[in-house]
Amino acid sequence: MGKYIINGGKTISGKILLSGAKNSALPIIAASLLTNDVTVLNNCPKISDTDTAFKILKQLGTDIDADGNTIIINSSSADKVQIPENLVKKMRSSIIFMGALISRFGEGVLFYPGGCELGNRPIDIHLNAFKKLGAKINENGNKIEISCPKIIGTVIELPFPSVGATENIILASVFAKGKTIIKNAAKEPEICDLQLYLKKAGAKITGAGTDTITIEGTDKLGFAEHTIMPDRMEAGTYLMASAATGGELYIENISSYIIKPVTDILSQAGCNLKINNNSIYLKTTKHLSSIPVISTAPHPGFPTDMQPQLTTLLTQAQGTSIIKEEVFDKRIKHIPELIKMGADIDIKDNRTFIVKGPKKLIGTEVYSHDLRAGAALIIAGLLAEGRTIVNGSIHIQRGYENIETMLTKLGADIKFSEN
Ligand code: UD1
């Protein structure tokens, strides 16, 4: 099991260019299965989640070539309908291939992803939506077989704006007979990127970024070349790392509106930010202020994927902050680790934490149980006194391309060790 070894106390400052967004790349990689032609994806992040997604595509019979961060996918030879269980277990987002499979082949087989470190993560919204599109679902133990030879467009109102379910319905209905309307759709920017890719390939889809998305069934998709949008969670993580260590950071390639829910909170915490359309400059003030109450919410609310990193930052803020996790029922695994380092955090229940600061953190050995918890612990290690060992690098590598190289460039003393 790999780990990161950090000697804390260095300021994180400098200039960065973001990688492509994981949460945009994954559904677009799944969408490439819809065409019999070639898809070229530029700025595809080299992370283990995209690696798993490519393994799934290969298992389904697709050819893939890579040239750096450019990936060339040829799905014309795809002929399998089952996503192997080990890959579903490795990456919960494998569920996103289901919509693509039933669109392309009228059937698909996958396995329940099971619980995860963020709590119970059911897939009922996905399955109910497939049923509304005409699918028959047969559940046999852990195995789910979906058959949908004829997909008929309809109106689907989501009980919660699930990101994955919104994307799955889009993928499932690209070739549907008639029109599919998703109401209470998720509005995340990555769904706009998926729409952009699909439109280039010939799909008829409008409304991404709003709560109503309309897909008009079409006959076939063709060649498309697309550049994956920059990763707003990577941007937010480095902004938090810089803010927590008293640094200055310039991000050269981000649309300010997609990161506004994060920059608003950083401003509220006392950071100075200069925001242009396509760049952000952050300079930390001497004393960070607490945030009286902050709740996570679907976009454009404060993203749950930034909650752990914000928790670390708020250990350094003057006063009491209350963090409410409203998206996942148990996204708390970073908190006992932060407490080990000296943070004063009271877990009220699995969704509410009270952070009192500022508290000096002291380096020790901690465990990252999921991707963003890992990022939060790396930030804690950067600001802590002494040496921090963050175990569980496998989770961090799911979503950050060369985090140690990027942070070293920004002034950190961080090393990756395989064992
Ligand atoms: C996506 C993101 C993930 C982010 C999350 C919330 C990707 C690859 N991943 O995950 O990084 O943290 O959005 O912004 O884009 N739910 C149900 N039933 C369902 C589906 C979801 O109850 O069928 C619940 C989940 O348990 C969770 C909430 O809805 O509590 C949000 O989940 P969802 O928006 O679906 O997240 P993902 O698409 O899995």
Short mmCIF file of C-alpha atoms and ligand atoms in Angstrom, two decimals:
data_model
loop_
_atom_site.label_atom_id
_atom_site.label_comp_id
_atom_site.label_asym_id
_atom_site.label_seq_id
_atom_site.Cartn_x
_atom_site.Cartn_y
_atom_site.Cartn_z
CA MET A 1 0.00 0.00 0.00
CA GLY A 2 1.54 3.30 -1.06
CA LYS A 3 1.78 6.38 1.07
CA TYR A 4 2.71 10.05 0.98
CA ILE A 5 5.34 11.38 3.36
CA ILE A 6 5.04 15.08 4.04
CA ASN A 7 7.29 17.39 6.01
CA GLY A 8 4.88 20.17 6.89
CA GLY A 9 5.26 23.89 7.37
CA LYS A 10 5.98 24.90 3.75
CA THR A 11 3.86 27.47 1.96
CA ILE A 12 1.98 26.29 -1.14
CA SER A 13 2.42 29.00 -3.76
CA GLY A 14 2.78 29.29 -7.49
CA LYS A 15 0.99 28.81 -10.78
CA ILE A 16 -0.91 25.72 -11.93
CA LEU A 17 -2.64 24.34 -15.00
CA LEU A 18 -5.44 21.92 -14.12
CA SER A 19 -5.86 18.38 -15.45
CA GLY A 20 -9.04 17.23 -17.16
CA ALA A 21 -11.97 16.60 -14.82
CA LYS A 22 -12.41 13.04 -13.55
CA ASN A 23 -16.17 13.47 -13.25
CA SER A 24 -16.41 14.68 -16.82
CA ALA A 25 -14.01 12.12 -18.29
CA LEU A 26 -15.81 9.08 -16.81
CA PRO A 27 -19.28 9.63 -18.35
CA ILE A 28 -17.72 10.76 -21.65
CA ILE A 29 -15.59 7.59 -21.81
CA ALA A 30 -18.81 5.59 -21.24
CA ALA A 31 -20.57 7.69 -23.91
CA SER A 32 -17.90 6.79 -26.48
CA LEU A 33 -19.49 3.32 -26.54
CA LEU A 34 -22.53 4.82 -28.28
CA THR A 35 -20.76 5.39 -31.56
CA ASN A 36 -19.52 2.88 -34.12
CA ASP A 37 -16.91 5.45 -35.03
CA VAL A 38 -13.82 6.94 -33.40
CA THR A 39 -13.78 9.28 -30.40
CA VAL A 40 -10.73 11.41 -29.63
CA LEU A 41 -10.53 12.72 -26.08
CA ASN A 42 -7.93 15.39 -25.29
CA ASN A 43 -6.86 16.42 -21.77
CA CYS A 44 -7.97 13.09 -20.36
CA PRO A 45 -6.61 12.81 -16.79
CA LYS A 46 -4.13 9.96 -16.14
CA ILE A 47 -5.67 8.70 -12.92
CA SER A 48 -6.66 5.23 -11.79
CA ASP A 49 -10.41 5.86 -12.26
CA THR A 50 -9.99 6.63 -15.97
CA ASP A 51 -7.69 3.61 -16.18
CA THR A 52 -10.51 1.46 -14.77
CA ALA A 53 -12.98 3.02 -17.22
CA PHE A 54 -10.66 2.11 -20.13
CA LYS A 55 -10.35 -1.43 -18.78
CA ILE A 56 -14.15 -1.68 -18.85
CA LEU A 57 -14.28 -0.41 -22.44
CA LYS A 58 -11.63 -2.95 -23.47
CA GLN A 59 -13.58 -5.76 -21.78
CA LEU A 60 -16.58 -4.69 -23.84
CA GLY A 61 -14.54 -5.13 -27.02
CA THR A 62 -13.39 -1.58 -27.72
CA ASP A 63 -9.93 -0.58 -29.09
CA ILE A 64 -8.05 2.14 -27.24
CA ASP A 65 -4.85 4.02 -28.11
CA ALA A 66 -3.21 6.65 -25.96
CA ASP A 67 -0.81 9.45 -26.80
CA GLY A 68 -0.09 11.28 -23.53
CA ASN A 69 -3.37 12.74 -22.35
CA THR A 70 -5.03 12.17 -25.74
CA ILE A 71 -7.02 8.97 -25.97
CA ILE A 72 -8.35 7.49 -29.19
CA ILE A 73 -11.29 5.14 -28.70
CA ASN A 74 -12.69 2.98 -31.46
CA SER A 75 -15.94 1.38 -30.31
CA SER A 76 -16.87 -0.14 -33.67
CA SER A 77 -15.81 -3.60 -32.51
CA ALA A 78 -17.58 -3.48 -29.12
CA ASP A 79 -19.63 -6.67 -28.73
CA LYS A 80 -19.88 -7.57 -25.03
CA VAL A 81 -22.57 -6.49 -22.61
CA GLN A 82 -21.23 -7.46 -19.18
CA ILE A 83 -19.16 -5.22 -16.95
CA PRO A 84 -16.90 -7.48 -14.85
CA GLU A 85 -17.64 -7.53 -11.12
CA ASN A 86 -14.05 -6.73 -10.05
CA LEU A 87 -14.13 -3.49 -12.08
CA VAL A 88 -17.54 -2.44 -10.70
CA LYS A 89 -16.20 -3.02 -7.17
CA LYS A 90 -13.08 -0.98 -7.99
CA MET A 91 -15.05 2.00 -9.21
CA ARG A 92 -18.62 2.68 -8.18
CA SER A 93 -19.07 5.00 -11.17
CA SER A 94 -18.96 1.91 -13.43
CA ILE A 95 -22.75 2.10 -13.17
CA ILE A 96 -22.52 4.89 -15.76
CA PHE A 97 -21.73 2.27 -18.43
CA MET A 98 -25.20 0.79 -17.97
CA GLY A 99 -27.02 3.57 -19.83
CA ALA A 100 -24.49 3.31 -22.66
CA LEU A 101 -24.85 -0.49 -22.85
CA ILE A 102 -28.63 -0.50 -23.09
CA SER A 103 -28.48 2.28 -25.66
CA ARG A 104 -25.94 0.45 -27.82
CA PHE A 105 -27.03 -3.19 -27.35
CA GLY A 106 -30.50 -3.06 -25.76
CA GLU A 107 -29.11 -4.98 -22.79
CA GLY A 108 -26.45 -4.91 -20.13
CA VAL A 109 -25.20 -6.84 -17.13
CA LEU A 110 -23.45 -5.41 -14.09
CA PHE A 111 -23.09 -6.00 -10.39
CA TYR A 112 -24.17 -4.04 -7.36
CA PRO A 113 -21.32 -1.72 -6.48
CA GLY A 114 -22.06 -2.23 -2.77
CA GLY A 115 -21.63 0.26 0.04
CA CYS A 116 -18.74 2.65 0.07
CA GLU A 117 -16.74 4.78 2.42
CA LEU A 118 -19.21 7.66 2.02
CA GLY A 119 -22.09 5.60 3.42
CA ASN A 120 -24.86 3.71 1.74
CA ARG A 121 -24.96 4.55 -1.98
CA PRO A 122 -28.01 2.96 -3.59
CA ILE A 123 -28.65 2.92 -7.35
CA ASP A 124 -32.46 2.93 -7.14
CA ILE A 125 -32.81 6.24 -9.02
CA HIS A 126 -30.85 4.81 -11.97
CA LEU A 127 -32.83 1.56 -12.07
CA ASN A 128 -36.24 3.27 -11.73
CA ALA A 129 -35.33 5.60 -14.59
CA PHE A 130 -34.33 2.65 -16.82
CA LYS A 131 -37.70 1.03 -16.01
CA LYS A 132 -39.50 4.22 -17.08
CA LEU A 133 -37.64 4.01 -20.39
CA GLY A 134 -39.04 0.52 -20.88
CA ALA A 135 -36.32 -1.68 -19.36
CA LYS A 136 -36.92 -5.02 -17.69
CA ILE A 137 -34.61 -5.58 -14.75
CA ASN A 138 -33.71 -8.96 -13.35
CA GLU A 139 -31.78 -8.99 -10.08
CA ASN A 140 -30.06 -12.23 -9.21
CA GLY A 141 -28.11 -11.86 -5.98
CA ASN A 142 -25.49 -9.23 -6.70
CA LYS A 143 -26.01 -9.41 -10.45
CA ILE A 144 -28.28 -6.99 -12.33
CA GLU A 145 -29.43 -7.88 -15.85
CA ILE A 146 -31.17 -5.15 -17.79
CA SER A 147 -32.93 -5.70 -21.05
CA CYS A 148 -34.40 -2.88 -23.07
CA PRO A 149 -34.70 -3.77 -26.76
CA LYS A 150 -36.91 -0.75 -27.42
CA ILE A 151 -36.25 2.46 -25.53
CA ILE A 152 -39.22 4.80 -25.57
CA GLY A 153 -38.75 8.47 -24.66
CA THR A 154 -40.73 9.67 -21.66
CA VAL A 155 -40.72 12.21 -18.83
CA ILE A 156 -38.59 11.21 -15.86
CA GLU A 157 -38.72 13.31 -12.71
CA LEU A 158 -35.85 12.52 -10.36
CA PRO A 159 -36.57 12.36 -6.60
CA PHE A 160 -33.06 13.84 -6.05
CA PRO A 161 -30.79 15.48 -8.66
CA SER A 162 -28.39 12.53 -8.81
CA VAL A 163 -25.41 13.27 -11.04
CA GLY A 164 -24.87 9.67 -12.13
CA ALA A 165 -28.57 8.98 -12.72
CA THR A 166 -28.91 12.15 -14.84
CA GLU A 167 -25.94 11.04 -16.97
CA ASN A 168 -27.20 7.47 -17.22
CA ILE A 169 -30.63 8.61 -18.45
CA ILE A 170 -28.96 10.84 -21.04
CA LEU A 171 -26.86 7.92 -22.30
CA ALA A 172 -29.80 5.50 -22.26
CA SER A 173 -32.07 7.80 -24.24
CA VAL A 174 -29.79 9.07 -27.03
CA PHE A 175 -31.35 6.54 -29.49
CA ALA A 176 -34.81 6.39 -27.85
CA LYS A 177 -37.95 6.63 -29.91
CA GLY A 178 -39.23 10.17 -29.34
CA LYS A 179 -38.32 12.66 -26.68
CA THR A 180 -37.00 12.05 -23.16
CA ILE A 181 -37.32 14.85 -20.62
CA ILE A 182 -35.41 14.71 -17.32
CA LYS A 183 -36.92 16.90 -14.62
CA ASN A 184 -35.08 17.83 -11.41
CA ALA A 185 -31.90 16.88 -13.30
CA ALA A 186 -28.48 17.42 -11.71
CA LYS A 187 -26.94 20.72 -12.90
CA GLU A 188 -23.24 19.92 -12.41
CA PRO A 189 -20.89 21.49 -15.01
CA GLU A 190 -19.63 18.01 -15.94
CA ILE A 191 -23.11 17.22 -17.32
CA CYS A 192 -22.70 20.23 -19.65
CA ASP A 193 -19.39 18.72 -20.81
CA LEU A 194 -21.11 15.39 -21.50
CA GLN A 195 -23.80 17.23 -23.50
CA LEU A 196 -21.10 19.08 -25.46
CA TYR A 197 -19.36 15.81 -26.39
CA LEU A 198 -22.60 14.06 -27.34
CA LYS A 199 -23.71 16.99 -29.51
CA LYS A 200 -20.38 16.88 -31.38
CA ALA A 201 -21.05 13.18 -32.03
CA GLY A 202 -24.54 13.99 -33.38
CA ALA A 203 -26.89 13.60 -30.39
CA LYS A 204 -29.83 15.96 -29.99
CA ILE A 205 -29.74 17.16 -26.43
CA THR A 206 -30.43 20.47 -24.72
CA GLY A 207 -30.76 21.85 -21.22
CA ALA A 208 -27.63 20.52 -19.44
CA GLY A 209 -26.77 22.87 -16.58
CA THR A 210 -30.46 23.50 -15.90
CA ASP A 211 -32.90 21.27 -14.05
CA THR A 212 -34.65 20.17 -17.25
CA ILE A 213 -32.77 18.23 -19.92
CA THR A 214 -34.36 17.16 -23.18
CA ILE A 215 -33.04 14.39 -25.41
CA GLU A 216 -34.55 13.81 -28.86
CA GLY A 217 -33.81 10.30 -30.04
CA THR A 218 -31.49 10.07 -33.03
CA ASP A 219 -30.41 7.13 -35.25
CA LYS A 220 -26.67 7.07 -34.84
CA LEU A 221 -23.66 8.91 -33.50
CA GLY A 222 -20.42 9.50 -35.38
CA PHE A 223 -16.84 10.73 -34.96
CA ALA A 224 -16.17 13.36 -32.31
CA GLU A 225 -13.07 15.04 -30.89
CA HIS A 226 -13.49 16.61 -27.50
CA THR A 227 -11.29 18.26 -24.85
CA ILE A 228 -12.23 17.31 -21.30
CA MET A 229 -13.02 20.37 -19.16
CA PRO A 230 -10.61 21.34 -16.32
CA ASP A 231 -11.16 19.66 -12.96
CA ARG A 232 -12.90 22.01 -10.51
CA MET A 233 -12.26 19.64 -7.58
CA GLU A 234 -8.54 19.67 -8.34
CA ALA A 235 -8.73 23.48 -8.50
CA GLY A 236 -10.57 23.62 -5.17
CA THR A 237 -8.10 21.24 -3.51
CA TYR A 238 -5.04 23.29 -4.48
CA LEU A 239 -6.81 26.55 -3.53
CA MET A 240 -7.54 25.07 -0.08
CA ALA A 241 -3.93 23.81 0.25
CA SER A 242 -2.63 27.27 -0.57
CA ALA A 243 -5.12 29.01 1.74
CA ALA A 244 -4.32 26.60 4.61
CA THR A 245 -0.56 27.21 4.35
CA GLY A 246 -0.69 30.98 3.90
CA GLY A 247 0.25 30.91 0.21
CA GLU A 248 -0.58 32.56 -3.10
CA LEU A 249 -1.94 30.55 -6.02
CA TYR A 250 -2.71 31.37 -9.62
CA ILE A 251 -4.85 28.93 -11.65
CA GLU A 252 -4.58 29.60 -15.34
CA ASN A 253 -7.35 27.50 -16.83
CA ILE A 254 -10.65 27.49 -15.01
CA SER A 255 -13.99 29.09 -15.79
CA SER A 256 -14.66 31.09 -12.66
CA TYR A 257 -18.39 30.33 -12.61
CA ILE A 258 -17.88 26.59 -12.16
CA ILE A 259 -15.73 27.09 -9.05
CA LYS A 260 -17.77 29.99 -7.60
CA PRO A 261 -19.38 27.89 -4.81
CA VAL A 262 -15.82 27.21 -3.55
CA THR A 263 -14.30 30.66 -4.12
CA ASP A 264 -17.29 32.28 -2.35
CA ILE A 265 -16.50 30.25 0.78
CA LEU A 266 -12.77 31.02 0.54
CA SER A 267 -13.64 34.75 0.34
CA GLN A 268 -15.91 34.35 3.35
CA ALA A 269 -13.01 32.72 5.22
CA GLY A 270 -10.97 35.86 4.54
CA CYS A 271 -8.88 34.94 1.47
CA ASN A 272 -8.28 37.60 -1.15
CA LEU A 273 -9.35 36.40 -4.57
CA LYS A 274 -9.05 37.99 -8.00
CA ILE A 275 -11.40 36.21 -10.33
CA ASN A 276 -11.36 36.63 -14.09
CA ASN A 277 -13.43 34.66 -16.59
CA ASN A 278 -10.75 32.03 -17.11
CA SER A 279 -8.33 32.38 -14.20
CA ILE A 280 -8.22 32.73 -10.43
CA TYR A 281 -5.63 34.30 -8.16
CA LEU A 282 -5.74 33.62 -4.40
CA LYS A 283 -3.73 35.28 -1.67
CA THR A 284 -4.26 34.19 1.89
CA THR A 285 -4.81 36.68 4.68
CA LYS A 286 -2.95 36.29 7.96
CA HIS A 287 -5.97 35.09 9.89
CA LEU A 288 -8.64 32.87 8.42
CA SER A 289 -12.19 33.34 9.71
CA SER A 290 -14.57 30.53 10.62
CA ILE A 291 -17.70 29.86 8.55
CA PRO A 292 -20.66 29.89 10.97
CA VAL A 293 -22.64 27.27 9.00
CA ILE A 294 -21.83 25.64 5.66
CA SER A 295 -23.95 22.91 4.06
CA THR A 296 -22.99 20.81 1.08
CA ALA A 297 -25.57 20.62 -1.72
CA PRO A 298 -25.95 19.66 -5.38
CA HIS A 299 -24.51 22.24 -7.83
CA PRO A 300 -24.58 25.25 -7.57
CA GLY A 301 -24.32 24.57 -3.83
CA PHE A 302 -21.04 23.94 -2.03
CA PRO A 303 -19.77 20.59 -3.43
CA THR A 304 -19.63 17.56 -1.15
CA ASP A 305 -16.35 16.67 -2.90
CA MET A 306 -14.77 19.74 -1.27
CA GLN A 307 -16.17 19.14 2.23
CA PRO A 308 -13.21 17.15 3.62
CA GLN A 309 -10.64 19.69 2.32
CA LEU A 310 -12.72 22.57 3.75
CA THR A 311 -12.87 20.76 7.11
CA THR A 312 -9.05 20.75 7.21
CA LEU A 313 -8.92 24.45 6.27
CA LEU A 314 -11.41 25.40 8.99
CA THR A 315 -9.21 23.80 11.69
CA GLN A 316 -6.99 26.84 11.00
CA ALA A 317 -9.77 29.46 11.12
CA GLN A 318 -10.50 31.67 14.09
CA GLY A 319 -13.77 30.64 15.77
CA THR A 320 -16.36 27.90 15.42
CA SER A 321 -17.56 26.50 12.08
CA ILE A 322 -20.46 24.12 11.62
CA ILE A 323 -20.25 21.83 8.58
CA LYS A 324 -23.38 20.03 7.42
CA GLU A 325 -22.93 17.19 4.90
CA GLU A 326 -26.26 17.07 3.09
CA VAL A 327 -25.38 14.91 0.06
CA PHE A 328 -23.86 11.72 1.52
CA ASP A 329 -25.02 10.09 4.72
CA LYS A 330 -21.59 9.25 6.13
CA ARG A 331 -18.79 11.32 4.64
CA ILE A 332 -16.81 11.54 7.88
CA LYS A 333 -13.81 9.23 7.60
CA HIS A 334 -11.32 12.12 7.48
CA ILE A 335 -12.45 13.49 10.83
CA PRO A 336 -10.97 10.93 13.27
CA GLU A 337 -7.69 11.24 11.32
CA LEU A 338 -7.71 15.04 11.64
CA ILE A 339 -8.46 14.67 15.36
CA LYS A 340 -5.40 12.38 15.64
CA MET A 341 -3.36 15.31 14.30
CA GLY A 342 -4.74 17.65 16.96
CA ALA A 343 -7.87 19.12 15.34
CA ASP A 344 -10.75 20.09 17.62
CA ILE A 345 -13.76 18.60 15.80
CA ASP A 346 -16.93 17.37 17.40
CA ILE A 347 -19.01 14.91 15.34
CA LYS A 348 -22.62 15.77 16.24
CA ASP A 349 -24.02 13.06 14.01
CA ASN A 350 -22.84 11.47 10.76
CA ARG A 351 -23.78 14.62 8.88
CA THR A 352 -22.87 17.50 11.23
CA PHE A 353 -19.42 18.44 12.52
CA ILE A 354 -18.35 21.37 14.67
CA VAL A 355 -14.82 22.60 14.03
CA LYS A 356 -13.10 24.91 16.51
CA GLY A 357 -9.99 26.76 15.47
CA PRO A 358 -7.33 27.71 15.06
CA LYS A 359 -5.64 24.54 16.26
CA LYS A 360 -2.04 23.59 15.67
CA LEU A 361 -1.86 20.24 13.82
CA ILE A 362 1.03 17.90 14.53
CA GLY A 363 2.27 15.38 11.96
CA THR A 364 1.54 11.73 12.58
CA GLU A 365 0.54 8.58 10.63
CA VAL A 366 -3.00 8.80 9.18
CA TYR A 367 -5.17 6.75 6.80
CA SER A 368 -7.05 7.96 3.78
CA HIS A 369 -10.21 5.90 3.29
CA ASP A 370 -11.54 7.70 0.21
CA LEU A 371 -10.38 10.10 -2.48
CA ARG A 372 -11.31 13.48 -1.01
CA ALA A 373 -10.56 12.42 2.58
CA GLY A 374 -7.07 11.66 1.26
CA ALA A 375 -6.81 15.16 -0.22
CA ALA A 376 -7.94 16.64 3.12
CA LEU A 377 -5.23 14.69 4.96
CA ILE A 378 -2.54 15.78 2.51
CA ILE A 379 -3.54 19.41 3.14
CA ALA A 380 -3.40 18.69 6.88
CA GLY A 381 0.10 17.25 6.43
CA LEU A 382 1.20 20.34 4.48
CA LEU A 383 0.18 22.70 7.25
CA ALA A 384 1.13 20.49 10.20
CA GLU A 385 4.26 20.72 12.28
CA GLY A 386 6.64 17.81 11.60
CA ARG A 387 6.21 14.71 9.48
CA THR A 388 2.86 13.27 8.36
CA ILE A 389 2.45 9.91 6.69
CA VAL A 390 -0.76 9.62 4.66
CA ASN A 391 -1.49 5.94 3.95
CA GLY A 392 -4.00 4.77 1.36
CA SER A 393 -2.50 6.51 -1.69
CA ILE A 394 -4.60 4.19 -3.87
CA HIS A 395 -7.66 6.32 -3.09
CA ILE A 396 -5.88 9.60 -3.84
CA GLN A 397 -4.57 8.29 -7.17
CA ARG A 398 -8.17 7.62 -8.23
CA GLY A 399 -8.65 11.35 -8.80
CA TYR A 400 -5.41 13.35 -8.72
CA GLU A 401 -2.82 13.17 -11.49
CA ASN A 402 0.66 13.27 -9.89
CA ILE A 403 -0.39 15.18 -6.78
CA GLU A 404 3.12 14.90 -5.28
CA THR A 405 4.76 16.39 -8.40
CA MET A 406 2.27 19.26 -8.52
CA LEU A 407 2.66 20.04 -4.79
CA THR A 408 6.47 19.81 -4.96
CA LYS A 409 6.38 22.39 -7.77
CA LEU A 410 4.34 24.59 -5.47
CA GLY A 411 6.90 24.38 -2.64
CA ALA A 412 5.79 21.32 -0.64
CA ASP A 413 8.13 18.73 0.84
CA ILE A 414 6.17 15.61 -0.15
CA LYS A 415 7.31 12.21 -1.38
CA PHE A 416 5.42 9.19 -2.60
CA SER A 417 6.53 5.79 -1.32
CA GLU A 418 5.30 2.47 -2.75
CA ASN A 419 5.44 0.77 0.65
C1 UD1 B 1 -21.13 12.05 -8.47
C2 UD1 B 1 -19.65 12.29 -8.48
C3 UD1 B 1 -19.09 12.35 -7.06
C4 UD1 B 1 -19.88 13.36 -6.24
C5 UD1 B 1 -21.37 13.12 -6.33
C6 UD1 B 1 -22.20 14.19 -5.66
C7 UD1 B 1 -18.96 11.31 -10.55
C8 UD1 B 1 -18.19 10.23 -11.23
N1 UD1 B 1 -19.00 11.25 -9.23
O1 UD1 B 1 -21.33 10.77 -7.85
O2 UD1 B 1 -17.74 12.73 -7.13
O3 UD1 B 1 -19.49 13.26 -4.87
O4 UD1 B 1 -21.78 13.07 -7.72
O5 UD1 B 1 -21.92 15.44 -6.18
O6 UD1 B 1 -19.45 12.21 -11.19
N2 UD1 B 1 -28.49 8.36 -4.54
C9 UD1 B 1 -29.54 7.49 -4.25
N3 UD1 B 1 -29.96 6.64 -5.24
C10 UD1 B 1 -29.39 6.61 -6.48
C11 UD1 B 1 -28.34 7.50 -6.77
C12 UD1 B 1 -27.91 8.37 -5.78
O7 UD1 B 1 -30.05 7.49 -3.14
O8 UD1 B 1 -29.82 5.80 -7.33
C13 UD1 B 1 -27.99 9.26 -3.48
C14 UD1 B 1 -26.55 8.91 -3.11
O9 UD1 B 1 -26.52 7.86 -2.17
C15 UD1 B 1 -26.02 10.21 -2.55
C16 UD1 B 1 -26.77 11.25 -3.41
O10 UD1 B 1 -27.89 10.58 -3.99
O11 UD1 B 1 -26.38 10.35 -1.20
C17 UD1 B 1 -25.92 11.86 -4.50
O12 UD1 B 1 -25.45 10.86 -5.36
P1 UD1 B 1 -25.16 11.12 -6.91
O13 UD1 B 1 -25.44 12.54 -7.26
O14 UD1 B 1 -25.83 10.05 -7.68
O15 UD1 B 1 -23.58 10.89 -6.93
P2 UD1 B 1 -22.75 10.04 -7.98
O16 UD1 B 1 -23.27 10.23 -9.35
O17 UD1 B 1 -22.56 8.66 -7.45
#
